XYZ file of C-alpha atoms in Angstrom:
562
model
C -12.994 36.938 -48.749
C -10.102 36.364 -46.347
C -9.399 32.745 -45.451
C -10.174 31.899 -41.818
C -7.119 31.037 -39.740
C -7.254 28.536 -36.904
C -5.813 29.301 -33.492
C -2.121 28.367 -33.341
C -1.454 25.055 -31.638
C 0.536 25.344 -28.444
C 3.713 23.351 -27.972
C 3.640 20.613 -25.293
C 5.877 22.618 -22.952
C 3.588 25.620 -23.292
C 0.538 23.508 -22.506
C 2.193 22.068 -19.407
C 3.412 25.455 -18.253
C -0.163 26.756 -18.438
C -1.445 23.906 -16.250
C 0.838 24.614 -13.273
C -2.120 26.236 -11.543
C -4.133 23.006 -11.841
C -1.256 21.029 -10.342
C -0.962 23.513 -7.493
C -4.729 23.480 -6.946
C -4.785 19.667 -6.656
C -1.960 19.850 -4.126
C -3.591 22.623 -2.121
C -7.085 21.125 -1.842
C -5.637 17.669 -1.110
C -3.343 18.769 1.709
C -0.043 18.039 -0.048
C 2.913 19.635 1.737
C 5.341 19.375 -1.182
C 5.676 17.800 -4.618
C 8.376 17.390 -7.260
C 7.292 16.674 -10.840
C 9.271 15.812 -13.950
C 8.087 15.123 -17.521
C 9.953 13.775 -20.559
C 8.289 13.868 -23.986
C 9.648 12.102 -27.059
C 12.879 11.419 -25.237
C 13.522 15.044 -24.260
C 13.209 16.687 -20.840
C 10.159 18.911 -21.160
C 8.827 20.031 -17.790
C 9.978 20.300 -14.179
C 7.817 21.706 -11.420
C 8.040 21.988 -7.667
C 5.183 22.703 -5.291
C 5.303 23.636 -1.644
C 7.891 22.571 0.866
C 9.989 19.560 1.750
C 9.887 20.934 5.306
C 7.095 23.385 6.093
C 8.542 24.452 9.433
C 11.863 25.382 7.826
C 10.159 26.687 4.660
C 12.504 24.516 2.585
C 11.203 24.430 -1.017
C 11.035 21.211 -3.012
C 13.370 20.609 -5.944
C 14.210 17.868 -8.493
C 16.841 16.677 -5.993
C 14.529 16.452 -2.967
C 14.510 12.904 -1.571
C 11.137 11.184 -1.063
C 9.968 7.718 -0.158
C 8.842 6.180 -3.473
C 6.825 3.298 -1.994
C 5.820 0.629 -4.479
C 7.708 2.156 -7.385
C 10.382 0.059 -5.647
C 8.704 -3.066 -7.030
C 9.818 -2.589 -10.638
C 13.404 -2.145 -9.435
C 13.158 -5.359 -7.414
C 11.807 -7.225 -10.465
C 14.706 -5.871 -12.537
C 17.151 -6.996 -9.847
C 15.757 -10.518 -10.004
C 16.096 -10.457 -13.782
C 19.860 -10.123 -13.334
C 19.874 -13.426 -11.460
C 17.777 -14.920 -14.251
C 20.346 -13.725 -16.811
C 23.094 -15.396 -14.780
C 21.197 -18.692 -14.835
C 20.872 -18.803 -11.042
C 17.086 -19.018 -11.309
C 14.332 -18.507 -13.865
C 10.972 -16.786 -13.805
C 9.198 -20.110 -13.198
C 11.487 -21.276 -10.388
C 9.430 -22.309 -7.382
C 9.754 -20.140 -4.297
C 10.122 -23.227 -2.085
C 13.191 -24.338 -4.089
C 14.947 -21.076 -3.240
C 13.536 -20.452 0.234
C 13.308 -23.730 2.189
C 11.531 -21.944 5.066
C 8.592 -21.200 2.780
C 6.121 -24.004 3.522
C 2.548 -22.816 3.262
C -0.241 -24.550 5.176
C -1.702 -25.526 1.812
C 0.777 -27.867 0.094
C -0.621 -26.857 -3.305
C 0.599 -23.297 -2.736
C 3.990 -24.566 -1.596
C 4.367 -26.791 -4.648
C 3.145 -24.317 -7.283
C 4.106 -20.783 -6.217
C 6.760 -19.314 -8.551
C 8.749 -16.111 -8.801
C 6.392 -14.823 -11.503
C 3.397 -15.561 -9.260
C 4.718 -13.470 -6.374
C 5.807 -10.579 -8.607
C 2.513 -10.382 -10.523
C 0.177 -10.596 -7.494
C -1.536 -13.785 -8.683
C -0.602 -15.999 -5.709
C -4.197 -16.131 -4.455
C -3.081 -15.427 -0.893
C -4.791 -12.756 1.211
C -2.234 -10.515 2.853
C -4.419 -7.949 4.631
C -4.503 -9.752 7.961
C -0.762 -10.189 7.997
C -0.423 -6.479 7.269
C -2.592 -5.700 10.299
C -0.319 -7.779 12.497
C 2.785 -6.089 11.071
C 1.822 -2.427 10.926
C -0.769 -0.188 12.546
C 0.658 3.308 12.431
C 3.286 5.765 13.621
C 5.874 4.303 11.251
C 6.602 1.336 13.516
C 6.961 -2.240 12.293
C 5.380 -4.605 14.811
C 7.102 -7.809 13.713
C 10.806 -8.529 13.361
C 12.330 -9.369 9.979
C 12.823 -13.006 11.022
C 9.062 -13.466 11.456
C 8.368 -13.304 7.698
C 7.688 -17.013 7.246
C 5.642 -17.155 10.450
C 3.212 -14.844 8.663
C 3.431 -15.908 5.009
C 3.196 -19.643 5.663
C -0.201 -19.171 7.283
C -1.843 -16.535 5.084
C -5.383 -17.546 4.050
C -6.331 -18.287 0.462
C -8.428 -15.654 -1.300
C -8.705 -17.468 -4.658
C -7.006 -20.436 -6.356
C -3.457 -19.690 -7.450
C -3.248 -17.934 -10.865
C -7.032 -17.649 -11.061
C -7.218 -13.970 -10.143
C -5.275 -10.888 -9.092
C -4.978 -9.226 -5.699
C -2.275 -6.788 -4.612
C 0.130 -8.758 -2.439
C 3.025 -6.916 -0.793
C 4.225 -10.144 0.814
C 5.244 -11.440 -2.614
C 7.893 -8.742 -2.871
C 9.002 -9.445 0.699
C 9.741 -12.991 -0.506
C 11.427 -11.573 -3.616
C 13.783 -9.572 -1.408
C 14.623 -12.735 0.514
C 15.353 -14.549 -2.762
C 17.741 -11.817 -3.948
C 19.682 -11.960 -0.701
C 19.721 -15.755 -0.485
C 20.821 -16.363 -4.087
C 23.281 -13.463 -4.374
C 24.776 -13.736 -0.912
C 24.539 -9.954 -0.565
C 22.282 -7.605 1.352
C 19.382 -6.184 -0.611
C 20.926 -2.706 -0.568
C 24.314 -3.961 -1.755
C 22.969 -6.092 -4.585
C 20.518 -3.513 -5.938
C 23.060 -0.716 -5.723
C 26.087 -2.540 -7.119
C 24.366 -4.568 -9.810
C 21.685 -2.140 -11.005
C 21.549 1.418 -9.672
C 25.233 2.259 -10.189
C 25.033 1.138 -13.830
C 22.149 3.570 -14.371
C 23.848 6.468 -12.546
C 21.054 6.404 -9.939
C 23.195 7.635 -7.075
C 20.296 9.273 -5.223
C 18.337 6.051 -4.736
C 18.762 3.874 -1.662
C 17.062 1.813 1.025
C 19.321 3.467 3.604
C 18.269 6.892 4.840
C 21.757 7.401 6.248
C 23.117 7.790 2.699
C 21.261 11.071 2.199
C 22.018 14.594 3.317
C 19.263 15.239 5.895
C 18.699 18.678 4.362
C 17.555 17.030 1.109
C 15.234 14.519 2.758
C 11.568 15.610 2.622
C 9.763 15.506 5.942
C 6.606 13.288 6.013
C 3.128 14.807 6.326
C -0.510 13.730 6.300
C -3.472 15.869 5.276
C -6.098 16.697 7.877
C -9.756 17.048 6.958
C -9.442 20.807 6.406
C -6.528 20.286 4.009
C -3.819 21.255 6.491
C -0.635 19.167 6.182
C 0.128 17.613 9.586
C 3.799 16.918 10.274
C 4.215 13.234 11.132
C 6.641 12.647 13.957
C 7.602 9.138 12.872
C 8.985 8.256 9.434
C 8.444 4.628 8.456
C 11.706 2.717 8.579
C 11.952 -0.055 5.976
C 15.625 -0.856 6.378
C 16.151 -4.375 7.763
C 12.422 -5.154 7.729
C 10.637 -7.702 5.559
C 8.873 -4.899 3.642
C 12.146 -3.352 2.469
C 11.764 -4.873 -0.999
C 8.058 -4.035 -1.209
C 8.369 -0.288 -0.871
C 11.501 0.774 0.952
C 13.439 2.858 -1.581
C 13.973 6.599 -1.239
C 14.803 8.648 -4.319
C 14.423 11.953 -6.188
C 12.452 12.842 -9.317
C 15.757 13.206 -11.148
C 16.724 9.626 -10.281
C 13.273 8.120 -10.805
C 13.218 9.734 -14.253
C 16.569 8.041 -14.966
C 14.820 4.763 -14.092
C 11.909 5.657 -16.376
C 14.160 6.455 -19.320
C 16.332 3.388 -18.783
C 13.155 1.289 -18.837
C 11.958 2.953 -22.057
C 15.371 2.416 -23.652
C 15.261 -1.250 -22.658
C 11.799 -1.620 -24.186
C 12.942 -0.356 -27.577
C 16.131 -2.427 -27.433
C 18.602 0.393 -26.955
C 18.952 0.134 -23.208
C 21.659 -0.937 -20.794
C 22.573 -4.608 -20.642
C 21.471 -4.754 -17.002
C 17.857 -4.338 -18.192
C 17.887 -6.989 -20.903
C 15.115 -8.843 -19.045
C 12.682 -5.948 -19.488
C 10.473 -7.653 -22.150
C 9.326 -10.232 -19.604
C 8.869 -7.624 -16.863
C 6.484 -5.513 -18.920
C 4.594 -8.476 -20.406
C 1.072 -9.230 -19.198
C 1.029 -11.857 -16.439
C -2.321 -11.311 -14.710
C -5.534 -9.529 -15.703
C -6.672 -6.800 -13.307
C -10.294 -6.130 -12.386
C -11.948 -7.939 -15.248
C -14.157 -7.551 -17.210
C -12.361 -4.999 -19.363
C -12.638 -4.407 -23.104
C -9.128 -2.979 -23.311
C -5.815 -4.041 -21.829
C -5.587 -3.798 -18.037
C -3.115 -6.196 -16.517
C -0.061 -6.530 -14.299
C 3.459 -7.290 -15.453
C 6.266 -7.588 -12.915
C 6.228 -4.332 -10.977
C 4.263 -2.521 -13.699
C 0.571 -2.020 -14.487
C -0.264 -2.239 -18.227
C -3.163 -0.167 -19.546
C -4.505 0.711 -22.980
C -5.970 4.195 -22.982
C -8.740 5.141 -22.930
C -9.225 3.183 -19.744
C -9.562 3.128 -15.987
C -6.218 3.810 -14.306
C -4.980 4.202 -10.741
C -5.821 0.583 -9.886
C -3.011 0.139 -7.328
C -3.788 3.267 -5.299
C -6.389 4.797 -3.010
C -8.610 6.437 -5.639
C -9.832 3.197 -7.231
C -11.865 2.361 -4.122
C -13.800 5.613 -4.073
C -16.049 4.900 -7.067
C -17.801 1.775 -8.297
C -15.996 0.328 -11.292
C -18.693 1.448 -13.741
C -18.446 5.016 -12.401
C -14.658 5.355 -12.538
C -13.354 8.350 -14.512
C -11.775 7.173 -17.772
C -8.465 8.636 -18.914
C -8.104 9.121 -22.677
C -10.273 9.273 -25.774
C -11.399 6.549 -28.181
C -9.712 7.869 -31.303
C -6.326 8.178 -29.538
C -5.312 4.714 -28.293
C -2.168 4.943 -26.150
C -0.280 2.172 -24.371
C 0.678 3.133 -20.832
C 2.808 1.498 -18.138
C 2.511 2.902 -14.643
C 2.701 2.303 -10.925
C 1.704 4.103 -7.770
C 3.514 4.188 -4.461
C 2.476 4.892 -0.897
C 4.111 4.789 2.466
C 3.839 6.792 5.657
C 4.049 10.424 4.596
C 4.965 9.792 0.932
C 2.828 9.096 -2.154
C 4.177 8.755 -5.695
C 3.320 7.992 -9.327
C 5.290 6.967 -12.417
C 3.861 6.621 -15.941
C 5.632 5.513 -19.129
C 4.539 5.757 -22.769
C 6.811 3.516 -24.871
C 5.355 4.543 -28.240
C 6.456 8.169 -27.803
C 9.281 7.549 -25.329
C 7.572 9.802 -22.800
C 7.349 9.645 -18.998
C 5.755 11.396 -16.024
C 7.108 11.215 -12.452
C 5.299 12.730 -9.455
C 6.701 12.442 -5.912
C 5.081 13.970 -2.812
C 5.778 14.044 0.911
C 2.181 13.627 2.057
C -0.591 11.165 2.669
C -3.075 13.444 0.937
C -6.853 13.402 1.383
C -6.989 11.216 -1.732
C -4.190 9.977 -3.999
C -2.993 13.379 -5.238
C -0.019 12.123 -7.335
C -2.481 9.982 -9.298
C -4.665 13.019 -10.093
C -1.637 15.165 -10.946
C -0.235 12.521 -13.269
C -3.600 12.079 -15.030
C -3.913 15.852 -15.509
C -0.412 16.010 -17.006
C -1.086 13.036 -19.310
C -4.350 14.617 -20.458
C -2.555 17.862 -21.277
C 0.589 16.300 -22.755
C -1.296 14.135 -25.254
C -4.201 16.578 -25.741
C -6.798 14.040 -24.608
C -10.344 15.366 -24.800
C -11.839 13.021 -22.201
C -13.989 15.640 -20.475
C -12.318 15.165 -17.097
C -11.491 18.075 -14.816
C -8.891 16.552 -12.522
C -9.032 19.386 -10.004
C -12.754 18.692 -9.610
C -12.171 14.937 -9.471
C -9.553 15.422 -6.764
C -12.028 17.512 -4.768
C -14.717 14.843 -5.183
C -12.317 12.091 -4.153
C -11.222 14.065 -1.096
C -14.860 14.433 -0.019
C -15.571 10.758 -0.652
C -12.607 9.682 1.469
C -13.663 11.899 4.371
C -17.257 10.640 4.014
C -16.058 7.062 4.538
C -14.798 8.031 7.997
C -18.112 9.783 8.693
C -19.960 6.604 7.703
C -17.768 4.611 10.084
C -18.553 7.016 12.931
C -22.295 6.851 12.169
C -22.225 3.058 12.147
C -20.507 2.984 15.525
C -22.994 5.488 16.967
C -25.961 3.391 15.774
C -24.626 0.298 17.541
C -23.637 1.901 20.821
C -25.561 0.868 23.930
C -25.154 1.837 27.570
C -22.883 -0.278 29.751
C -25.139 -2.105 32.227
C -23.093 -3.452 35.101
C -25.118 -6.566 35.867
C -25.289 -7.615 32.195
C -21.635 -7.199 31.240
C -18.572 -8.438 33.167
C -16.787 -5.727 35.176
C -14.702 -3.482 32.958
C -11.519 -4.467 34.802
C -12.078 -8.138 33.929
C -11.279 -7.386 30.267
C -7.752 -6.335 31.216
C -5.054 -8.790 30.129
C -2.697 -9.909 27.382
C -4.362 -11.607 24.419
C -2.457 -13.513 21.725
C -3.492 -15.016 18.405
C -3.072 -18.696 17.493
C 0.377 -18.261 15.961
C 1.601 -16.377 19.011
C 2.975 -13.662 16.727
C 0.672 -10.897 17.855
C -0.051 -9.844 21.394
C -2.684 -7.207 22.117
C -2.452 -5.901 25.639
C -5.579 -4.402 27.177
C -5.074 -2.035 30.092
C -7.173 0.271 32.246
C -6.983 3.888 31.172
C -4.903 6.302 33.167
C -8.046 8.300 33.886
C -9.929 5.223 35.073
C -12.915 5.849 32.768
C -15.795 3.498 33.539
C -16.397 2.147 30.031
C -13.060 2.754 28.301
C -9.872 0.712 28.202
C -6.559 1.077 26.404
C -5.223 -1.398 23.851
C -1.594 -1.731 22.845
C -0.448 -3.662 19.811
C 2.472 -5.878 20.840
C 2.328 -4.081 24.182
C 4.093 -1.040 22.647
C 3.263 2.290 24.272
C 3.559 3.979 20.853
C 0.814 1.659 19.570
C -1.859 2.662 22.117
C -5.502 3.237 21.168
C -8.669 3.822 23.165
C -10.885 0.735 23.411
C -14.467 1.793 24.184
C -17.479 -0.276 25.191
C -19.968 -0.560 22.307
C -22.645 -3.171 23.028
C -23.131 -6.662 24.502
C -19.519 -7.827 24.979
C -18.132 -5.872 22.027
C -15.664 -2.986 22.265
C -14.532 -0.603 19.494
C -11.399 1.425 18.755
C -12.527 3.420 15.704
C -10.735 6.591 14.649
C -11.848 9.795 12.984
C -10.149 10.865 9.763
C -7.826 13.273 11.517
C -7.041 10.871 14.365
C -6.057 8.264 11.796
C -3.920 10.629 9.731
C -2.071 12.017 12.758
C -1.006 8.444 13.494
C 0.314 7.973 9.940
C -2.187 5.207 9.212
C -3.405 3.933 5.866
C -7.111 4.366 5.058
C -9.194 1.601 6.660
C -12.842 2.448 7.282
C -14.458 -0.986 7.550
C -16.571 -0.955 10.715
C -15.878 -4.609 11.591
C -12.144 -3.927 11.498
C -12.484 -1.768 14.613
C -14.531 -4.224 16.671
C -13.210 -6.622 19.315
C -15.949 -9.164 20.079
C -15.253 -10.816 23.414
C -16.264 -14.303 24.463
C -17.184 -14.671 28.123
C -16.917 -17.915 30.083
C -17.640 -18.271 33.773
C -18.377 -14.580 33.967
C -14.938 -13.632 32.636
C -13.681 -12.631 29.175
C -11.480 -15.428 27.806
C -10.941 -14.322 24.195
C -12.024 -11.954 21.471
C -12.297 -12.110 17.689
C -11.081 -9.411 15.299
C -11.796 -9.087 11.566
C -8.233 -7.996 10.862
C -8.549 -8.517 7.095
C -11.536 -6.591 5.648
C -11.340 -8.725 2.474
C -12.219 -11.794 4.575
C -15.022 -10.629 6.906
C -16.109 -14.203 7.645
C -12.658 -15.236 8.887
C -11.941 -13.293 12.070
C -8.762 -13.932 14.046
C -9.144 -15.187 17.611
C -7.054 -13.748 20.443
C -7.013 -15.675 23.726
C -6.214 -14.124 27.095
C -3.081 -15.428 28.760
C -3.930 -18.246 31.153
C -7.071 -19.327 29.286
C -6.984 -22.667 27.394
C -7.144 -22.287 23.620
C -10.068 -24.215 22.176
C -9.292 -26.650 19.369
C -11.247 -26.296 16.094
C -13.220 -29.501 16.893
C -13.998 -28.302 20.396
C -15.095 -24.944 19.011
C -17.573 -26.676 16.671
C -18.824 -28.897 19.465
C -19.306 -25.930 21.776
C -21.752 -24.435 19.274
C -23.825 -27.643 19.048
C -26.807 -28.440 21.329
C -25.861 -30.341 24.485
C -26.680 -34.023 24.122
C -27.139 -36.657 26.855
C -25.029 -39.538 25.731
C -26.451 -43.006 26.562
C -23.253 -44.295 28.167
C -23.087 -41.492 30.687
């Protein structure tokens, strides 16, 4: 009897070549305009793939040399830049931020006294940055606050949890890190990072300055509409000379990002360039992420650490679309794999990098789209599954489709919630619509929201402008009582190059009326702190002190000496 022969095993490059259709399908259903992908396996270049266009209108195809915004992949490069200053003895990982940046003086003296470089790089500061983000950026690629306003924001950020007692993604920490690099080195961020790090790694296609690139190589930014059509964004987010430059401001190519990946892997095994000698501390675990977790899931300095099988994608959009217990798990139990990764997102660009030190392998995915869900995350997972032959039962094309539907459904839920609350405007029960017109500022004076009549003179609709900028105009519609709303549909949001925010309270302005006139409104500008709305007072109205505000809510008492 002839001996049965098993089917021949396919080589890794053959397996990846066969999955190009899955990559393309994820891109197509998610509304990705263009993508560049690069894979190294066991130290050797294995797979390169391009999808779609860097510029749809010009039909310019993507390539390994196409330049994309890499978003928060920037963070690991910033951490490595700080490590050079550590090596020189100019600071150490436990140096306090206040010792390097005298303008950092948080409202809570405990934060001022304890916050270190490691705290800000590992997102364990305990500070809530969402409200500050709302004051700084709303859409259309425009920063609303000048670079010199950094401390005006950071010094007053609310506390989400006690320092080092949790983990919460905190872009402001890397804004402070950028300030530290410039203050200690005496150089601009671009100059220091380029001269001291990037040039040593032959990363000549990586820069904070868009002017360094040939415009023909620079991918145009897009955002996916609900039907999967990539919409060309008219405004590219400019990070140069802003306080978010160090948080996510680098532009690069897959060829250069893979150089960064391989240099990191070399540094991990001890064979790397001297400029990355601080890598062991950067990839060490500094803060647990989303506990409880049986296996490793923590943050280093600019890197997420994960032991597969496990939940991944924790610093991107997809993690919020399922409850933690329902998250798809990457990997299989009998194939434990250590993985370092990070995701990146900015206006019109999403990215993913994954490293596997044990096999000296890496995956880089760069795209020029805000997709319906985080497409580079799904693409990277599909590649990892195929590369390491992981039988985890996941179909990442299907998961991408489910995630896309879930993201759209969140906007539908927002619209339904607004519709349920809406009441007719009754003239004798609400102040005249024109009385809401004015300039309103928050306590710090940093943010001004101007409310104007609409050009069409609609009876129950106004126009709001963040910082009074015409580019930052949104419709403000009467909702109920003395509350107005400025909610957006999915496509309205994406056309403005906005990040996904679908919390109903975020889009409500609740006005306070005194003497028949609106004098202020409150806005839940940080969805993570729904019980701490920010107050905006109309110009010319006295701002109530905290004690007076408490007293105003108490019953009126007749005092005996009056």
